[in-house]
Amino acid sequence: TYTDTKEEVLKATGHSLTKAPTFEWAANNNTAKAVFVCDTCKEEVAKDATVTKTSADATCTTVGTVTYTAVYETYTDKKVVESVALGHDYDVEYDWAADYTECEATFTCERCDHEEVVECEITVEDTITKVVYTATCEIDGVTYTDVQTEIFENPFKDVEEDTWYTD
């Protein structure tokens, strides 16, 4: 028997990437890779995807979003990142009754012009020379106060020294 050995170089067939990839995102979501698994050798093959982003700003009452979209050939993946709603940024005006027994607070948001009117609770501190009225109300978990003061004129007249007054 005769034996002969011959070496023949076979051409590589290349990876067979027929299944949809998974996407691996960078921590900041600005880049992504489409990761395929070869049907033949099971090796992972990563391809750079094109990433775009669109955003919707947060408002006083709605969350903001940034949508990242990664595309490689016909494959797409999306990631949505939400930010918190901003909350209202109120400017407040107080409308006191002439006798200070009632007060309404009008809250107007400086960002979106949302307006709310709230009835205030009134406390009174009376001293010999003045009365202090404090209006207190709450909106969105924040307490607001306004103070009005009535100062009385001094009821005592200047008197001459060594003069005594009695009632």
PDB file of C-alpha atoms in Angstrom:
ATOM      1  CA  THR A   1       0.000   0.000   0.000  1.00  0.00           C
ATOM      2  CA  TYR A   2       1.085   3.360  -0.895  1.00  0.00           C
ATOM      3  CA  THR A   3       0.036   6.482   1.036  1.00  0.00           C
ATOM      4  CA  ASP A   4       0.260   9.960  -0.277  1.00  0.00           C
ATOM      5  CA  THR A   5      -0.525  13.097   1.696  1.00  0.00           C
ATOM      6  CA  LYS A   6      -1.671  16.191  -0.006  1.00  0.00           C
ATOM      7  CA  GLU A   7      -2.510  19.498   1.674  1.00  0.00           C
ATOM      8  CA  GLU A   8      -5.331  21.483   0.262  1.00  0.00           C
ATOM      9  CA  VAL A   9      -6.323  24.937   1.509  1.00  0.00           C
ATOM     10  CA  LEU A  10     -10.054  25.340   1.822  1.00  0.00           C
ATOM     11  CA  LYS A  11     -11.581  28.713   1.356  1.00  0.00           C
ATOM     12  CA  ALA A  12     -13.231  30.188   4.506  1.00  0.00           C
ATOM     13  CA  THR A  13     -16.966  30.242   4.119  1.00  0.00           C
ATOM     14  CA  GLY A  14     -17.427  33.333   6.308  1.00  0.00           C
ATOM     15  CA  HIS A  15     -19.897  33.742   9.099  1.00  0.00           C
ATOM     16  CA  SER A  16     -23.505  32.852   8.543  1.00  0.00           C
ATOM     17  CA  LEU A  17     -25.484  35.620  10.261  1.00  0.00           C
ATOM     18  CA  THR A  18     -29.129  34.792   9.599  1.00  0.00           C
ATOM     19  CA  LYS A  19     -30.727  35.496  12.980  1.00  0.00           C
ATOM     20  CA  ALA A  20     -31.639  38.949  14.312  1.00  0.00           C
ATOM     21  CA  PRO A  21     -28.947  40.530  16.473  1.00  0.00           C
ATOM     22  CA  THR A  22     -29.137  41.752  20.043  1.00  0.00           C
ATOM     23  CA  PHE A  23     -27.988  45.313  20.646  1.00  0.00           C
ATOM     24  CA  GLU A  24     -25.379  46.336  23.188  1.00  0.00           C
ATOM     25  CA  TRP A  25     -25.610  49.964  24.259  1.00  0.00           C
ATOM     26  CA  ALA A  26     -22.876  52.197  25.648  1.00  0.00           C
ATOM     27  CA  ALA A  27     -23.567  53.522  29.157  1.00  0.00           C
ATOM     28  CA  ASN A  28     -24.433  56.996  27.777  1.00  0.00           C
ATOM     29  CA  ASN A  29     -26.621  55.477  24.989  1.00  0.00           C
ATOM     30  CA  ASN A  30     -24.774  57.456  22.295  1.00  0.00           C
ATOM     31  CA  THR A  31     -23.349  54.345  20.600  1.00  0.00           C
ATOM     32  CA  ALA A  32     -24.548  50.777  20.114  1.00  0.00           C
ATOM     33  CA  LYS A  33     -23.429  47.559  18.462  1.00  0.00           C
ATOM     34  CA  ALA A  34     -25.567  44.962  16.727  1.00  0.00           C
ATOM     35  CA  VAL A  35     -24.293  41.609  18.002  1.00  0.00           C
ATOM     36  CA  PHE A  36     -24.927  38.602  15.782  1.00  0.00           C
ATOM     37  CA  VAL A  37     -24.191  34.956  16.597  1.00  0.00           C
ATOM     38  CA  CYS A  38     -22.783  32.925  13.685  1.00  0.00           C
ATOM     39  CA  ASP A  39     -25.030  29.974  12.799  1.00  0.00           C
ATOM     40  CA  THR A  40     -22.025  27.836  11.999  1.00  0.00           C
ATOM     41  CA  CYS A  41     -19.318  28.536  14.571  1.00  0.00           C
ATOM     42  CA  LYS A  42     -21.413  30.322  17.267  1.00  0.00           C
ATOM     43  CA  GLU A  43     -18.897  33.162  17.426  1.00  0.00           C
ATOM     44  CA  GLU A  44     -20.298  36.606  18.286  1.00  0.00           C
ATOM     45  CA  VAL A  45     -19.845  39.209  15.586  1.00  0.00           C
ATOM     46  CA  ALA A  46     -20.387  42.848  16.575  1.00  0.00           C
ATOM     47  CA  LYS A  47     -21.226  45.529  14.027  1.00  0.00           C
ATOM     48  CA  ASP A  48     -21.384  49.268  14.738  1.00  0.00           C
ATOM     49  CA  ALA A  49     -24.936  50.584  14.569  1.00  0.00           C
ATOM     50  CA  THR A  50     -25.926  54.135  13.695  1.00  0.00           C
ATOM     51  CA  VAL A  51     -27.546  55.868  16.679  1.00  0.00           C
ATOM     52  CA  THR A  52     -29.902  58.830  16.482  1.00  0.00           C
ATOM     53  CA  LYS A  53     -31.768  60.522  19.280  1.00  0.00           C
ATOM     54  CA  THR A  54     -34.962  62.519  19.534  1.00  0.00           C
ATOM     55  CA  SER A  55     -36.168  64.297  22.616  1.00  0.00           C
ATOM     56  CA  ALA A  56     -39.316  65.729  24.106  1.00  0.00           C
ATOM     57  CA  ASP A  57     -38.701  68.281  26.849  1.00  0.00           C
ATOM     58  CA  ALA A  58     -40.247  67.832  30.252  1.00  0.00           C
ATOM     59  CA  THR A  59     -43.036  70.228  31.150  1.00  0.00           C
ATOM     60  CA  CYS A  60     -44.464  71.196  34.493  1.00  0.00           C
ATOM     61  CA  THR A  61     -46.740  68.144  34.533  1.00  0.00           C
ATOM     62  CA  THR A  62     -45.276  65.640  32.037  1.00  0.00           C
ATOM     63  CA  VAL A  63     -41.985  63.779  31.983  1.00  0.00           C
ATOM     64  CA  GLY A  64     -39.433  64.484  29.304  1.00  0.00           C
ATOM     65  CA  THR A  65     -38.052  61.705  27.120  1.00  0.00           C
ATOM     66  CA  VAL A  66     -34.989  61.036  25.029  1.00  0.00           C
ATOM     67  CA  THR A  67     -35.452  58.202  22.523  1.00  0.00           C
ATOM     68  CA  TYR A  68     -32.268  56.606  21.220  1.00  0.00           C
ATOM     69  CA  THR A  69     -32.638  54.539  18.042  1.00  0.00           C
ATOM     70  CA  ALA A  70     -29.880  52.160  16.901  1.00  0.00           C
ATOM     71  CA  VAL A  71     -30.009  50.928  13.297  1.00  0.00           C
ATOM     72  CA  TYR A  72     -27.845  48.332  11.574  1.00  0.00           C
ATOM     73  CA  GLU A  73     -29.019  47.392   8.090  1.00  0.00           C
ATOM     74  CA  THR A  74     -32.664  46.354   8.571  1.00  0.00           C
ATOM     75  CA  TYR A  75     -32.412  45.813  12.335  1.00  0.00           C
ATOM     76  CA  THR A  76     -33.530  48.427  14.846  1.00  0.00           C
ATOM     77  CA  ASP A  77     -33.490  48.802  18.612  1.00  0.00           C
ATOM     78  CA  LYS A  78     -34.779  51.658  20.765  1.00  0.00           C
ATOM     79  CA  LYS A  79     -34.104  52.903  24.275  1.00  0.00           C
ATOM     80  CA  VAL A  80     -36.249  55.533  25.972  1.00  0.00           C
ATOM     81  CA  VAL A  81     -34.858  57.515  28.897  1.00  0.00           C
ATOM     82  CA  GLU A  82     -37.295  59.593  30.948  1.00  0.00           C
ATOM     83  CA  SER A  83     -36.630  62.709  33.006  1.00  0.00           C
ATOM     84  CA  VAL A  84     -38.910  63.927  35.775  1.00  0.00           C
ATOM     85  CA  ALA A  85     -41.642  66.502  35.263  1.00  0.00           C
ATOM     86  CA  LEU A  86     -40.420  69.977  36.235  1.00  0.00           C
ATOM     87  CA  GLY A  87     -43.292  70.910  38.554  1.00  0.00           C
ATOM     88  CA  HIS A  88     -44.883  74.343  38.585  1.00  0.00           C
ATOM     89  CA  ASP A  89     -42.753  77.412  39.358  1.00  0.00           C
ATOM     90  CA  TYR A  90     -45.317  79.597  41.079  1.00  0.00           C
ATOM     91  CA  ASP A  91     -45.452  83.330  41.507  1.00  0.00           C
ATOM     92  CA  VAL A  92     -48.036  84.144  44.194  1.00  0.00           C
ATOM     93  CA  GLU A  93     -50.235  87.183  44.699  1.00  0.00           C
ATOM     94  CA  TYR A  94     -52.363  87.684  47.791  1.00  0.00           C
ATOM     95  CA  ASP A  95     -55.768  89.381  47.722  1.00  0.00           C
ATOM     96  CA  TRP A  96     -56.759  90.474  51.244  1.00  0.00           C
ATOM     97  CA  ALA A  97     -60.243  91.579  52.324  1.00  0.00           C
ATOM     98  CA  ALA A  98     -60.289  95.204  53.525  1.00  0.00           C
ATOM     99  CA  ASP A  99     -60.727  94.055  57.151  1.00  0.00           C
ATOM    100  CA  TYR A 100     -58.039  91.333  56.848  1.00  0.00           C
ATOM    101  CA  THR A 101     -60.462  88.556  57.799  1.00  0.00           C
ATOM    102  CA  GLU A 102     -60.065  86.715  54.491  1.00  0.00           C
ATOM    103  CA  CYS A 103     -57.343  86.251  51.931  1.00  0.00           C
ATOM    104  CA  GLU A 104     -57.046  84.410  48.633  1.00  0.00           C
ATOM    105  CA  ALA A 105     -53.718  83.473  47.086  1.00  0.00           C
ATOM    106  CA  THR A 106     -53.475  83.308  43.305  1.00  0.00           C
ATOM    107  CA  PHE A 107     -50.677  81.036  42.127  1.00  0.00           C
ATOM    108  CA  THR A 108     -49.485  81.516  38.537  1.00  0.00           C
ATOM    109  CA  CYS A 109     -46.820  79.252  37.049  1.00  0.00           C
ATOM    110  CA  GLU A 110     -44.060  81.264  35.401  1.00  0.00           C
ATOM    111  CA  ARG A 111     -43.399  78.468  32.876  1.00  0.00           C
ATOM    112  CA  CYS A 112     -46.840  77.436  31.674  1.00  0.00           C
ATOM    113  CA  ASP A 113     -49.226  80.120  33.039  1.00  0.00           C
ATOM    114  CA  HIS A 114     -51.249  77.506  34.955  1.00  0.00           C
ATOM    115  CA  GLU A 115     -53.259  79.327  37.615  1.00  0.00           C
ATOM    116  CA  GLU A 116     -54.810  78.195  40.887  1.00  0.00           C
ATOM    117  CA  VAL A 117     -56.651  80.213  43.501  1.00  0.00           C
ATOM    118  CA  VAL A 118     -56.416  78.992  47.095  1.00  0.00           C
ATOM    119  CA  GLU A 119     -58.279  80.264  50.170  1.00  0.00           C
ATOM    120  CA  CYS A 120     -55.805  81.090  52.958  1.00  0.00           C
ATOM    121  CA  GLU A 121     -56.131  80.362  56.641  1.00  0.00           C
ATOM    122  CA  ILE A 122     -55.857  83.549  58.722  1.00  0.00           C
ATOM    123  CA  THR A 123     -54.234  83.848  62.145  1.00  0.00           C
ATOM    124  CA  VAL A 124     -54.315  87.039  64.196  1.00  0.00           C
ATOM    125  CA  GLU A 125     -51.804  88.259  66.777  1.00  0.00           C
ATOM    126  CA  ASP A 126     -53.095  91.281  68.683  1.00  0.00           C
ATOM    127  CA  THR A 127     -50.845  93.476  70.814  1.00  0.00           C
ATOM    128  CA  ILE A 128     -51.304  96.927  72.347  1.00  0.00           C
ATOM    129  CA  THR A 129     -49.682  98.730  69.418  1.00  0.00           C
ATOM    130  CA  LYS A 130     -50.483  96.525  66.440  1.00  0.00           C
ATOM    131  CA  VAL A 131     -52.410  93.605  64.972  1.00  0.00           C
ATOM    132  CA  VAL A 132     -50.505  91.121  62.806  1.00  0.00           C
ATOM    133  CA  TYR A 133     -52.552  89.100  60.288  1.00  0.00           C
ATOM    134  CA  THR A 134     -50.885  86.044  58.781  1.00  0.00           C
ATOM    135  CA  ALA A 135     -52.346  84.273  55.743  1.00  0.00           C
ATOM    136  CA  THR A 136     -51.168  80.679  55.284  1.00  0.00           C
ATOM    137  CA  CYS A 137     -51.969  78.314  52.425  1.00  0.00           C
ATOM    138  CA  GLU A 138     -50.473  75.249  50.802  1.00  0.00           C
ATOM    139  CA  ILE A 139     -50.103  74.138  47.209  1.00  0.00           C
ATOM    140  CA  ASP A 140     -48.188  71.135  45.855  1.00  0.00           C
ATOM    141  CA  GLY A 141     -46.909  70.380  49.374  1.00  0.00           C
ATOM    142  CA  VAL A 142     -45.335  73.835  49.832  1.00  0.00           C
ATOM    143  CA  THR A 143     -46.592  76.270  52.471  1.00  0.00           C
ATOM    144  CA  TYR A 144     -46.838  79.961  51.607  1.00  0.00           C
ATOM    145  CA  THR A 145     -47.456  82.860  54.000  1.00  0.00           C
ATOM    146  CA  ASP A 146     -48.155  86.553  53.746  1.00  0.00           C
ATOM    147  CA  VAL A 147     -48.223  89.015  56.641  1.00  0.00           C
ATOM    148  CA  GLN A 148     -50.178  92.253  56.966  1.00  0.00           C
ATOM    149  CA  THR A 149     -49.774  94.551  59.963  1.00  0.00           C
ATOM    150  CA  GLU A 150     -52.101  97.256  61.311  1.00  0.00           C
ATOM    151  CA  ILE A 151     -50.258  99.692  63.557  1.00  0.00           C
ATOM    152  CA  PHE A 152     -52.280 101.714  66.035  1.00  0.00           C
ATOM    153  CA  GLU A 153     -51.549 105.340  66.767  1.00  0.00           C
ATOM    154  CA  ASN A 154     -50.206 105.959  70.250  1.00  0.00           C
ATOM    155  CA  PRO A 155     -53.298 106.734  72.381  1.00  0.00           C
ATOM    156  CA  PHE A 156     -51.220 108.479  75.002  1.00  0.00           C
ATOM    157  CA  LYS A 157     -50.626 112.216  74.795  1.00  0.00           C
ATOM    158  CA  ASP A 158     -47.505 113.967  75.877  1.00  0.00           C
ATOM    159  CA  VAL A 159     -47.963 115.277  79.379  1.00  0.00           C
ATOM    160  CA  GLU A 160     -46.094 117.757  81.461  1.00  0.00           C
ATOM    161  CA  GLU A 161     -43.649 116.407  83.957  1.00  0.00           C
ATOM    162  CA  ASP A 162     -44.945 115.872  87.453  1.00  0.00           C
ATOM    163  CA  THR A 163     -48.501 115.622  86.164  1.00  0.00           C
ATOM    164  CA  TRP A 164     -50.470 112.538  87.115  1.00  0.00           C
ATOM    165  CA  TYR A 165     -53.364 111.020  85.231  1.00  0.00           C
ATOM    166  CA  THR A 166     -55.848 108.583  86.647  1.00  0.00           C
ATOM    167  CA  ASP A 167     -58.882 106.934  85.196  1.00  0.00           C
TER     168      ASP A 167
END
